[in-house]
Coordinates of C-alpha atoms in Angstrom, one line a residue:
X224 CA 36.4 -14.8 -22.9
X225 CA 34.8 -13.3 -19.7
X226 CA 31.5 -13.5 -18.6
X227 CA 29.4 -10.6 -19.2
X228 CA 26.7 -8.9 -16.6
X229 CA 23.3 -9.4 -17.7
X230 CA 22.9 -6.7 -17.7
X231 CA 25.3 -5.5 -20.2
X232 CA 24.6 -8.9 -21.8
X233 CA 20.8 -7.6 -22.8
X234 CA 22.1 -4.0 -24.1
X235 CA 24.7 -6.1 -26.4
X236 CA 21.8 -7.7 -27.9
X237 CA 20.0 -4.9 -28.5
X238 CA 17.6 -5.4 -25.9
X239 CA 14.7 -2.9 -25.0
X240 CA 16.3 -0.5 -22.5
X241 CA 12.7 -0.3 -20.6
X242 CA 13.1 -4.5 -19.9
X243 CA 16.5 -3.8 -18.6
X244 CA 15.1 -1.1 -16.7
X245 CA 12.8 -3.3 -15.4
X246 CA 14.4 -6.1 -14.9
X247 CA 16.9 -3.9 -13.1
X248 CA 14.0 -3.0 -10.9
X249 CA 12.7 -6.4 -9.9
X250 CA 16.4 -7.3 -8.8
X251 CA 16.7 -4.1 -6.6
X252 CA 13.1 -5.3 -5.0
X253 CA 14.3 -8.6 -3.6
X254 CA 14.4 -9.0 0.3
X255 CA 13.1 -5.8 1.2
X256 CA 10.9 -4.9 3.8
X257 CA 7.4 -4.3 3.5
X258 CA 7.9 -0.2 4.2
X259 CA 11.0 -0.1 1.9
X260 CA 9.6 -2.3 -1.0
X261 CA 6.9 0.3 -1.1
X262 CA 8.7 3.2 -1.1
X263 CA 11.5 2.4 -3.7
X264 CA 8.7 0.9 -6.0
X265 CA 7.2 4.8 -5.8
X266 CA 10.4 6.1 -6.3
X267 CA 11.2 3.5 -9.6
X268 CA 7.6 4.7 -10.8
X269 CA 8.3 8.5 -10.9
X270 CA 11.6 7.7 -12.1
X271 CA 10.9 5.6 -15.1
X272 CA 7.3 7.1 -15.9
X273 CA 7.2 10.2 -18.4
X274 CA 5.9 13.4 -16.9
X275 CA 5.4 12.0 -13.1
X276 CA 7.2 14.3 -10.3
X277 CA 5.6 12.8 -7.2
X278 CA 4.3 9.9 -6.7
X279 CA 2.5 7.3 -4.0
X280 CA 0.3 4.4 -3.3
X281 CA -3.3 4.5 -2.1
X282 CA -5.1 2.4 -0.1
X283 CA -9.2 2.4 -0.2
X284 CA -11.2 0.4 2.2
X285 CA -14.9 0.3 1.3
X286 CA -14.8 3.2 -1.5
X287 CA -14.3 5.5 1.3
X288 CA -11.4 5.5 3.8
X289 CA -8.7 6.3 1.5
X290 CA -4.8 6.4 2.6
X291 CA -1.4 7.1 1.6
X292 CA 1.5 5.0 1.7
X293 CA 5.1 5.4 0.4
X294 CA 4.3 9.1 -0.6
X295 CA 7.3 10.5 -2.2
X296 CA 6.3 14.0 -0.3
X297 CA 3.4 15.7 1.6
X298 CA 2.1 16.2 -1.4
X299 CA -0.1 12.7 -2.4
X300 CA -1.1 12.6 1.4
X301 CA -3.0 16.0 0.8
X302 CA -4.5 15.0 -2.8
X303 CA -5.9 11.9 -1.0
X304 CA -7.3 13.8 1.8
X305 CA -9.0 16.6 -0.6
X306 CA -10.7 12.9 -2.5
X307 CA -12.0 12.0 1.2
X308 CA -13.1 15.6 2.2
X309 CA -14.7 15.9 -1.4
X310 CA -16.1 11.9 -1.3
X311 CA -14.8 11.9 -5.0
X312 CA -12.1 11.4 -7.2
X313 CA -10.1 8.9 -9.4
X314 CA -9.4 6.3 -6.6
X315 CA -13.1 6.3 -5.3
X316 CA -14.3 5.8 -8.0
X317 CA -12.6 5.0 -11.6
X318 CA -9.9 2.9 -10.7
X319 CA -12.1 0.5 -9.4
X320 CA -13.1 -0.3 -13.1
X321 CA -10.6 1.0 -15.0
X322 CA -6.5 -0.3 -14.5
X323 CA -5.6 3.6 -15.8
X324 CA -7.3 6.8 -15.4
X325 CA -5.6 9.9 -16.4
X326 CA -6.4 13.8 -15.9
X327 CA -4.8 15.8 -18.1
X328 CA -5.6 19.0 -16.8
X329 CA -7.0 19.4 -13.3
X330 CA -8.2 22.7 -13.9
X331 CA -10.6 21.7 -17.4
X332 CA -11.5 18.2 -15.6
X333 CA -15.2 17.4 -15.6
X334 CA -15.4 14.2 -14.0
X335 CA -14.2 14.9 -10.6
X336 CA -14.8 18.8 -10.4
X337 CA -14.8 19.5 -6.8
X338 CA -11.8 17.2 -6.4
X339 CA -9.9 18.7 -9.1
X340 CA -10.6 22.1 -8.5
X341 CA -9.2 22.1 -4.8
X342 CA -6.5 19.5 -5.6
X343 CA -4.6 22.6 -8.3
X344 CA -5.7 25.2 -5.6
X345 CA -4.5 23.4 -2.6
X346 CA -1.4 21.5 -3.8
X347 CA -0.6 22.8 -7.6
X348 CA -1.1 19.6 -8.8
X349 CA -2.1 19.9 -12.7
X350 CA -2.1 16.3 -14.0
X351 CA -2.6 13.0 -12.2
X352 CA -2.4 9.4 -13.7
X353 CA -4.1 6.4 -11.4
X354 CA -2.8 2.9 -12.0
X355 CA -5.1 -0.2 -10.4
X356 CA -3.0 -2.5 -8.2
X357 CA -5.5 -5.0 -6.9
X358 CA -9.1 -4.7 -6.0
X359 CA -11.0 -6.7 -3.2
X360 CA -14.7 -6.1 -3.3
X361 CA -15.1 -2.6 -2.0
X362 CA -11.2 -2.3 -1.0
X363 CA -8.8 -0.9 -3.7
X364 CA -4.8 0.0 -4.2
X365 CA -3.7 2.2 -6.7
X366 CA -0.4 3.6 -7.8
X367 CA -0.7 7.6 -8.3
X368 CA 1.8 9.9 -10.1
X369 CA 1.0 13.5 -10.1
X370 CA 2.9 16.8 -11.9
X371 CA 2.9 20.0 -11.3
X372 CA 2.5 20.7 -15.3
X373 CA -0.9 20.1 -17.2
X374 CA -0.9 18.1 -20.2
X375 CA 2.6 16.0 -19.3
X376 CA 1.3 12.3 -19.2
X377 CA 1.3 10.7 -22.9
X378 CA 0.2 7.4 -24.1
X379 CA 4.0 6.7 -23.3
X380 CA 2.8 7.2 -19.8
X381 CA 0.5 5.2 -19.4
X382 CA 2.6 2.4 -21.5
X383 CA 5.3 2.8 -19.4
X384 CA 3.3 3.1 -16.2
X385 CA 1.1 -0.1 -16.9
X386 CA 4.8 -2.3 -16.8
X387 CA 5.6 -0.5 -14.2
X388 CA 2.0 -1.2 -12.1
X389 CA 2.7 -4.7 -13.0
X390 CA 5.9 -4.9 -11.1
X391 CA 4.0 -2.3 -8.7
X392 CA 1.1 -5.1 -7.8
X393 CA 3.5 -8.0 -7.2
X394 CA 5.7 -5.8 -5.0
X395 CA 2.7 -4.5 -2.9
X396 CA 1.3 -8.1 -2.7
X397 CA 4.3 -9.0 -1.3
X398 CA 4.4 -6.6 1.0
X399 CA 1.0 -7.0 2.7
X400 CA 2.2 -10.8 3.3
X401 CA 5.1 -9.7 5.2
X402 CA 3.0 -7.1 6.9
X403 CA 0.3 -10.2 7.7
X404 CA 3.1 -12.5 8.3
X405 CA 4.9 -10.1 11.1
X406 CA 1.1 -9.1 12.5
X407 CA 0.6 -12.8 13.0
X408 CA 3.8 -13.8 14.5
X409 CA 3.3 -11.1 16.8
X410 CA -0.3 -12.3 18.0
X411 CA 1.4 -16.0 18.2
X412 CA 3.9 -14.2 20.9
X413 CA 1.5 -12.2 22.6
X414 CA -1.1 -15.0 23.1
X415 CA 1.8 -17.5 24.1
X416 CA 3.3 -14.5 26.8
X417 CA -0.4 -14.7 27.9
X418 CA -0.8 -18.3 28.7
X419 CA 2.8 -18.4 30.1
X420 CA 1.2 -15.6 32.6
X421 CA -2.1 -18.1 33.1
X422 CA -0.1 -21.3 33.2
X423 CA 2.2 -19.9 36.3
X424 CA -0.7 -18.1 37.9
X425 CA -3.4 -20.9 38.5
X426 CA -1.2 -24.1 37.6
X427 CA -2.6 -25.1 34.6
X428 CA -1.9 -26.8 31.3
X429 CA -1.0 -24.7 28.0
X430 CA -4.8 -26.2 26.4
X431 CA -6.4 -25.2 29.8
X432 CA -4.7 -21.5 29.3
X433 CA -5.7 -21.0 25.9
X434 CA -9.4 -22.0 26.6
X435 CA -9.3 -19.5 29.6
X436 CA -8.4 -16.7 27.0
X437 CA -10.9 -18.1 24.3
X438 CA -13.9 -18.1 26.6
X439 CA -13.4 -14.3 28.1
X440 CA -13.0 -13.3 24.0
X441 CA -15.8 -15.3 23.2
X442 CA -17.9 -13.8 26.2
X443 CA -17.1 -10.4 25.2
X444 CA -17.1 -9.9 22.1
X445 CA -13.5 -9.1 21.7
X446 CA -10.3 -10.4 19.7
X447 CA -8.4 -13.1 21.5
X448 CA -5.1 -10.7 20.8
X449 CA -6.6 -7.9 22.5
X450 CA -7.5 -10.3 25.7
X451 CA -4.5 -11.7 25.8
X452 CA -2.6 -7.9 25.3
X453 CA -4.4 -6.5 28.6
X454 CA -3.0 -9.5 30.3
X455 CA 0.5 -8.9 29.3
X456 CA 0.1 -5.3 29.8
X457 CA -2.1 -5.2 33.0
X458 CA -1.7 -8.6 34.8
X459 CA -5.6 -8.8 34.2
X460 CA -7.9 -11.3 32.8
X461 CA -10.4 -9.2 31.5
X462 CA -10.9 -7.0 28.5
X463 CA -10.4 -3.2 28.3
X464 CA -13.8 -2.3 28.5
X465 CA -14.5 -4.6 32.0

């Protein structure tokens, strides 16, 4: 007998179609770049969550600085900008404490009246559904879904959204690790180039070259990578502020 694919086998034994979709999603997210991973995650959320038309991931730092990542259009970024401008909205408050926040109708929303009114008037958004991805002190990540129609997000939307958000949280964590790894590699390479310049210029060892960079970094309260970058780009062993 020929072997069936895992997808068909799951359907054959009556597996929940949603579980199959989530399994396919997890496989689809494997081995992507950080940006591709987030974009694929948001697209999948919009496709799978009933009522969703647009989506994005919002990252909040210090409960005040909010940025949009992987938005499906300009709309999510505009909504986030309104939250920032008004200093209120689900991503600046409720999502820190609650795993799910639903706004059935922007026109009748009472928790964030200024934000809701402007979001409806300026972007055409009528309903919003937000899922907490992570909270680290005053920093937060949230998966947001939007609709131009009121009252479209239901209990089913929340149920499916929570499952998708669980995958999104893992994907987002992996994307952050990839980004941090790339930054670490770039910093290491930059410092290596700077050390090479000093070794050639002053005929010193690698350890002595690193000590010179560290001394300037410490004395000027400047990041080591900034000192190294300035040396590599300008040839000058000083900080950009000197």
